């Protein structure tokens, strides 16, 4: 790999409920590129993302090499779109209110100023949904909600963006434009991306590096053309898995 990694993970062990969930993970997250993390349900993908985020204690090293103190990942530099929403998307509030909740540093009852509204509008423009400012959150489609969540992870401008199955449950056409948006954001801002996905076709299109996790261990990693082959897919997903349809 020619570009030095933004994050170097070495011999990472994470235990939850008395069980080893990640078992000696070694992986590099390349600076400014899109790295995809693939593997079966329960293989430890979300756990790896949340450990990088600083949510779980671990053994081993997660080395952030970005020239400033990253002994604990700081929210200012790390954007995160979780696999599951911890807020109720039926909340009777608008997109503007929801985004203001995460962006505003003071209490919301003091009002949303013109400057904050302009910031929110700029973020909505950036993720391709400029008209959603005053739409109630419970009126959003699945694809629109994912874009809003992505927009919320873009302010302040992150150096690292962690996306946990950001397009799950979205129809294939919307999914494609969502991945195109992610690739565009990466090209425009050079943000480093670590993306969990089950969609190997999309992974082969947007990712430069693929990490394959199986039972908490990295089975293989490398460029999609090298990793998304029949042989390594069988190792990651089991004997019956073939990379049919994911060829370049
Ligand atoms: N609090 C916990 N206590 C014990 N085991 C846990 C806990 N949280 C997660 N696990 C286990 O850790 C393993 C990895 O979970 P994780 O959510 O990281 O998987 P994943 O690869 O993201 O799966 P999916 O594709 O379904 O999202 C699973 O077997 C899960 O049951
Ligand atoms: Mg998960």
Tab-separated table of C-alpha atoms and ligand atoms in Angstrom:
chain	number	residue	atom	x	y	z
A	1	UNK	CA	0.000	0.000	0.000
A	2	UNK	CA	1.608	3.283	-1.088
A	3	UNK	CA	-0.406	5.789	1.020
A	4	UNK	CA	0.359	5.595	4.738
A	5	UNK	CA	-2.621	4.486	6.858
A	6	UNK	CA	-4.655	7.001	8.848
A	7	UNK	CA	-5.334	4.229	11.350
A	8	UNK	CA	-3.099	1.257	11.996
A	9	UNK	CA	-4.814	-1.461	14.022
A	10	UNK	CA	-2.551	-4.039	15.578
A	11	UNK	CA	-3.481	-7.197	17.491
A	12	UNK	CA	-6.865	-5.815	18.543
A	13	UNK	CA	-8.893	-7.846	21.027
A	14	UNK	CA	-12.380	-6.852	22.205
A	15	UNK	CA	-14.404	-8.807	24.746
A	16	UNK	CA	-18.146	-8.441	25.277
A	17	UNK	CA	-20.255	-10.500	27.636
A	18	UNK	CA	-17.101	-12.439	28.613
A	19	UNK	CA	-16.512	-13.571	25.010
A	20	UNK	CA	-13.826	-12.498	22.553
A	21	UNK	CA	-15.642	-10.690	19.720
A	22	UNK	CA	-12.524	-9.386	17.939
A	23	UNK	CA	-9.556	-11.732	18.058
A	24	UNK	CA	-6.203	-10.200	17.177
A	25	UNK	CA	-7.336	-7.942	14.324
A	26	UNK	CA	-4.568	-6.400	12.232
A	27	UNK	CA	-5.744	-3.859	9.675
A	28	UNK	CA	-4.828	-0.583	8.021
A	29	UNK	CA	-7.342	2.120	7.160
A	30	UNK	CA	-5.803	4.037	4.265
A	31	UNK	CA	-5.769	7.813	4.531
A	32	UNK	CA	-8.124	9.568	2.124
A	33	UNK	CA	-9.510	6.337	0.666
A	34	UNK	CA	-12.603	4.179	1.076
A	35	UNK	CA	-12.050	0.980	3.038
A	36	UNK	CA	-14.912	-1.519	3.115
A	37	UNK	CA	-15.474	-3.974	5.931
A	38	UNK	CA	-17.364	-7.107	4.925
A	39	UNK	CA	-18.371	-10.336	6.683
A	40	UNK	CA	-21.333	-12.396	7.837
A	41	UNK	CA	-23.832	-11.267	10.482
A	42	UNK	CA	-22.196	-11.422	13.899
A	43	UNK	CA	-18.624	-11.463	12.547
A	44	UNK	CA	-17.758	-8.305	14.520
A	45	UNK	CA	-18.039	-5.481	11.953
A	46	UNK	CA	-20.083	-3.063	14.087
A	47	UNK	CA	-17.925	-3.917	17.097
A	48	UNK	CA	-14.803	-2.963	15.129
A	49	UNK	CA	-16.309	0.371	14.053
A	50	UNK	CA	-17.485	1.203	17.565
A	51	UNK	CA	-14.105	0.257	19.012
A	52	UNK	CA	-12.386	2.651	16.592
A	53	UNK	CA	-14.944	5.230	17.741
A	54	UNK	CA	-13.788	4.700	21.326
A	55	UNK	CA	-16.948	3.022	22.650
A	56	UNK	CA	-15.440	-0.252	23.828
A	57	UNK	CA	-12.329	-1.088	25.853
A	58	UNK	CA	-9.780	-3.124	23.932
A	59	UNK	CA	-6.401	-4.792	24.079
A	60	UNK	CA	-3.872	-4.060	21.353
A	61	UNK	CA	-3.281	-0.793	19.535
A	62	UNK	CA	-5.353	1.567	17.427
A	63	UNK	CA	-2.835	4.058	16.164
A	64	UNK	CA	-4.213	7.302	14.699
A	65	UNK	CA	-1.549	8.851	12.488
A	66	UNK	CA	-2.896	12.252	11.635
A	67	UNK	CA	-0.433	14.570	13.241
A	68	UNK	CA	-2.486	15.579	16.277
A	69	UNK	CA	-3.305	13.920	19.559
A	70	UNK	CA	-5.630	11.057	18.884
A	71	UNK	CA	-5.039	8.992	21.991
A	72	UNK	CA	-8.845	9.075	22.173
A	73	UNK	CA	-10.698	9.660	18.900
A	74	UNK	CA	-12.269	13.062	19.123
A	75	UNK	CA	-15.810	13.607	17.860
A	76	UNK	CA	-14.581	16.693	15.990
A	77	UNK	CA	-12.656	14.495	13.635
A	78	UNK	CA	-14.778	11.368	13.473
A	79	UNK	CA	-18.189	11.207	11.793
A	80	UNK	CA	-20.338	8.140	12.438
A	81	UNK	CA	-23.551	6.790	10.937
A	82	UNK	CA	-24.708	3.891	13.138
A	83	UNK	CA	-26.317	0.673	11.902
A	84	UNK	CA	-29.398	1.381	13.949
A	85	UNK	CA	-30.951	4.668	14.928
A	86	UNK	CA	-30.999	5.266	18.655
A	87	UNK	CA	-33.525	8.067	18.189
A	88	UNK	CA	-37.145	7.429	17.281
A	89	UNK	CA	-37.526	8.408	13.621
A	90	UNK	CA	-41.242	9.021	14.281
A	91	UNK	CA	-40.272	12.075	16.338
A	92	UNK	CA	-42.707	14.914	15.645
A	93	UNK	CA	-39.906	17.292	14.632
A	94	UNK	CA	-38.557	18.628	11.370
A	95	UNK	CA	-35.260	17.817	9.684
A	96	UNK	CA	-34.029	21.290	10.689
A	97	UNK	CA	-34.793	20.583	14.387
A	98	UNK	CA	-33.207	17.134	14.300
A	99	UNK	CA	-30.017	18.435	12.703
A	100	UNK	CA	-29.924	21.436	15.022
A	101	UNK	CA	-30.058	19.056	17.996
A	102	UNK	CA	-26.697	17.603	17.049
A	103	UNK	CA	-25.110	20.778	15.665
A	104	UNK	CA	-26.166	23.361	18.215
A	105	UNK	CA	-24.005	23.751	21.253
A	106	UNK	CA	-26.662	25.501	23.364
A	107	UNK	CA	-30.240	24.493	24.252
A	108	UNK	CA	-32.662	24.208	21.344
A	109	UNK	CA	-35.429	26.194	23.055
A	110	UNK	CA	-33.320	29.327	22.529
A	111	UNK	CA	-34.135	28.955	18.847
A	112	UNK	CA	-32.319	28.036	15.662
A	113	UNK	CA	-30.472	31.081	14.352
A	114	UNK	CA	-29.994	32.132	10.760
A	115	UNK	CA	-26.379	30.993	10.745
A	116	UNK	CA	-27.249	27.505	12.000
A	117	UNK	CA	-30.074	27.211	9.450
A	118	UNK	CA	-27.598	28.193	6.720
A	119	UNK	CA	-25.191	25.472	7.923
A	120	UNK	CA	-27.997	22.897	7.890
A	121	UNK	CA	-29.087	23.980	4.414
A	122	UNK	CA	-25.499	23.712	3.153
A	123	UNK	CA	-25.288	20.144	4.529
A	124	UNK	CA	-28.623	19.200	2.922
A	125	UNK	CA	-27.375	20.595	-0.399
A	126	UNK	CA	-24.216	18.538	-0.025
A	127	UNK	CA	-26.082	15.246	0.394
A	128	UNK	CA	-28.454	16.024	-2.467
A	129	UNK	CA	-31.703	16.696	-0.582
A	130	UNK	CA	-31.932	20.529	-0.566
A	131	UNK	CA	-35.706	20.647	-0.094
A	132	UNK	CA	-36.059	18.688	3.133
A	133	UNK	CA	-35.353	21.460	5.657
A	134	UNK	CA	-38.911	21.777	6.980
A	135	UNK	CA	-40.098	18.230	6.324
A	136	UNK	CA	-41.098	16.257	9.440
A	137	UNK	CA	-38.666	13.424	10.220
A	138	UNK	CA	-41.494	10.871	10.251
A	139	UNK	CA	-42.341	11.871	6.659
A	140	UNK	CA	-38.905	10.913	5.281
A	141	UNK	CA	-38.345	7.880	3.082
A	142	UNK	CA	-35.644	5.389	4.147
A	143	UNK	CA	-33.196	6.776	1.575
A	144	UNK	CA	-33.856	10.375	2.609
A	145	UNK	CA	-33.338	9.555	6.290
A	146	UNK	CA	-29.981	7.903	5.473
A	147	UNK	CA	-28.891	11.065	3.649
A	148	UNK	CA	-29.902	13.189	6.635
A	149	UNK	CA	-27.890	10.935	8.966
A	150	UNK	CA	-24.932	11.225	6.618
A	151	UNK	CA	-25.335	15.024	6.537
A	152	UNK	CA	-25.297	15.091	10.344
A	153	UNK	CA	-21.976	13.212	10.338
A	154	UNK	CA	-20.383	15.819	8.021
A	155	UNK	CA	-20.298	18.748	10.465
A	156	UNK	CA	-17.734	19.546	11.648
A	157	UNK	CA	-15.864	18.282	8.591
A	158	UNK	CA	-14.643	14.852	9.725
A	159	UNK	CA	-11.229	13.473	8.998
A	160	UNK	CA	-12.614	9.966	9.367
A	161	UNK	CA	-16.127	8.824	8.517
A	162	UNK	CA	-17.437	5.518	9.877
A	163	UNK	CA	-20.534	4.224	8.092
A	164	UNK	CA	-22.220	1.075	9.394
A	165	UNK	CA	-24.422	-0.358	6.624
A	166	UNK	CA	-25.534	3.143	5.624
A	167	UNK	CA	-27.742	1.947	2.767
A	168	UNK	CA	-29.296	-1.158	4.345
A	169	UNK	CA	-32.990	-1.520	3.566
A	170	UNK	CA	-32.860	0.972	0.691
A	171	UNK	CA	-33.954	-0.004	-2.834
A	172	UNK	CA	-31.173	-0.766	-5.315
A	173	UNK	CA	-31.546	2.443	-7.335
A	174	UNK	CA	-31.464	4.718	-4.299
A	175	UNK	CA	-28.658	2.605	-2.883
A	176	UNK	CA	-26.575	3.169	-5.987
A	177	UNK	CA	-26.972	6.939	-5.818
A	178	UNK	CA	-26.195	6.825	-2.090
A	179	UNK	CA	-22.889	5.020	-2.760
A	180	UNK	CA	-22.124	7.468	-5.575
A	181	UNK	CA	-22.657	10.286	-3.071
A	182	UNK	CA	-20.265	8.649	-0.608
A	183	UNK	CA	-17.634	8.221	-3.330
A	184	UNK	CA	-18.143	11.873	-4.366
A	185	UNK	CA	-17.709	13.108	-0.773
A	186	UNK	CA	-14.514	11.090	-0.552
A	187	UNK	CA	-13.202	12.569	-3.817
A	188	UNK	CA	-14.174	16.139	-2.915
A	189	UNK	CA	-12.959	16.341	0.664
A	190	UNK	CA	-10.437	13.505	0.874
A	191	UNK	CA	-12.200	12.195	3.976
A	192	UNK	CA	-11.038	8.722	5.023
A	193	UNK	CA	-13.946	6.292	4.986
A	194	UNK	CA	-14.508	2.995	6.737
A	195	UNK	CA	-17.699	1.483	5.422
A	196	UNK	CA	-19.549	-1.670	6.490
A	197	UNK	CA	-21.568	-3.181	3.662
A	198	UNK	CA	-23.131	-6.462	2.563
A	199	UNK	CA	-23.402	-5.206	-1.009
A	200	UNK	CA	-20.299	-6.626	-2.664
A	201	UNK	CA	-21.123	-5.077	-6.039
A	202	UNK	CA	-21.092	-1.595	-4.498
A	203	UNK	CA	-18.000	-2.452	-2.458
A	204	UNK	CA	-16.139	-3.455	-5.617
A	205	UNK	CA	-17.172	-0.148	-7.233
A	206	UNK	CA	-16.281	2.326	-4.489
A	207	UNK	CA	-13.706	0.743	-2.181
A	208	UNK	CA	-9.952	0.770	-2.676
A	209	UNK	CA	-9.308	-1.620	0.175
A	210	UNK	CA	-11.459	-4.425	1.565
A	211	UNK	CA	-11.221	-6.035	4.998
A	212	UNK	CA	-12.888	-9.450	5.321
A	213	UNK	CA	-13.897	-10.367	8.825
A	214	UNK	CA	-14.892	-13.852	9.911
A	215	UNK	CA	-15.612	-14.801	13.522
A	216	UNK	CA	-13.731	-11.748	14.791
A	217	UNK	CA	-10.651	-12.401	12.679
A	218	UNK	CA	-9.436	-10.766	9.478
A	219	UNK	CA	-9.464	-13.521	6.865
A	220	UNK	CA	-8.077	-11.419	4.055
A	221	UNK	CA	-7.579	-7.815	3.057
A	222	UNK	CA	-6.524	-5.974	-0.053
A	223	UNK	CA	-7.772	-4.355	-3.255
A	224	UNK	CA	-11.308	-5.491	-4.301
A	225	UNK	CA	-9.932	-7.135	-7.455
A	226	UNK	CA	-7.728	-9.295	-5.268
A	227	UNK	CA	-10.085	-9.868	-2.348
A	228	UNK	CA	-13.475	-10.285	-4.057
A	229	UNK	CA	-12.520	-13.542	-5.747
A	230	UNK	CA	-14.290	-16.903	-5.452
A	231	UNK	CA	-11.509	-18.313	-3.351
A	232	UNK	CA	-11.253	-15.577	-0.719
A	233	UNK	CA	-15.055	-15.126	-0.654
A	234	UNK	CA	-15.423	-18.813	0.252
A	235	UNK	CA	-12.950	-18.278	3.078
A	236	UNK	CA	-14.868	-15.261	4.365
A	237	UNK	CA	-18.449	-16.376	3.835
A	238	UNK	CA	-18.244	-20.178	3.698
A	239	UNK	CA	-17.826	-22.780	0.972
A	240	UNK	CA	-20.981	-21.951	-1.038
A	241	UNK	CA	-20.208	-18.292	-1.555
A	242	UNK	CA	-19.111	-17.312	-5.025
A	243	UNK	CA	-18.129	-13.863	-6.192
A	244	UNK	CA	-20.441	-14.184	-9.218
A	245	UNK	CA	-21.733	-10.788	-10.254
A	246	UNK	CA	-18.968	-8.916	-8.470
A	247	UNK	CA	-16.375	-9.251	-11.163
A	248	UNK	CA	-14.845	-6.111	-12.583
B	1	LIG	N1	-23.048	-6.854	24.727
B	1	LIG	C1	-22.726	-8.001	24.157
B	1	LIG	N2	-22.503	-9.111	24.880
B	1	LIG	C2	-22.157	-10.263	24.286
B	1	LIG	N3	-22.018	-10.420	22.966
B	1	LIG	C3	-22.237	-9.356	22.192
B	1	LIG	C4	-22.596	-8.099	22.731
B	1	LIG	N4	-22.740	-7.242	21.701
B	1	LIG	C5	-22.488	-7.939	20.579
B	1	LIG	N5	-22.195	-9.197	20.868
B	1	LIG	C6	-21.856	-10.260	19.908
B	1	LIG	O1	-20.741	-9.869	19.162
B	1	LIG	C7	-20.771	-10.458	17.868
B	1	LIG	C8	-20.455	-9.411	16.840
B	1	LIG	O2	-21.499	-8.437	16.802
B	1	LIG	P1	-21.479	-7.250	15.757
B	1	LIG	O3	-22.690	-6.431	16.010
B	1	LIG	O4	-20.157	-6.582	15.817
B	1	LIG	O5	-21.590	-8.040	14.380
B	1	LIG	P2	-21.758	-7.500	12.904
B	1	LIG	O6	-20.663	-8.116	12.088
B	1	LIG	O7	-21.885	-6.029	12.894
B	1	LIG	O8	-23.143	-8.200	12.465
B	1	LIG	P3	-24.343	-7.654	11.511
B	1	LIG	O9	-23.915	-7.925	10.090
B	1	LIG	O10	-25.501	-8.524	11.910
B	1	LIG	O11	-24.567	-6.214	11.810
B	1	LIG	C9	-22.168	-11.086	17.734
B	1	LIG	O12	-22.047	-12.478	17.887
B	1	LIG	C10	-22.956	-10.472	18.870
B	1	LIG	O13	-23.929	-11.366	19.336
B	2	LIG	MG1	-23.369	-4.728	12.433
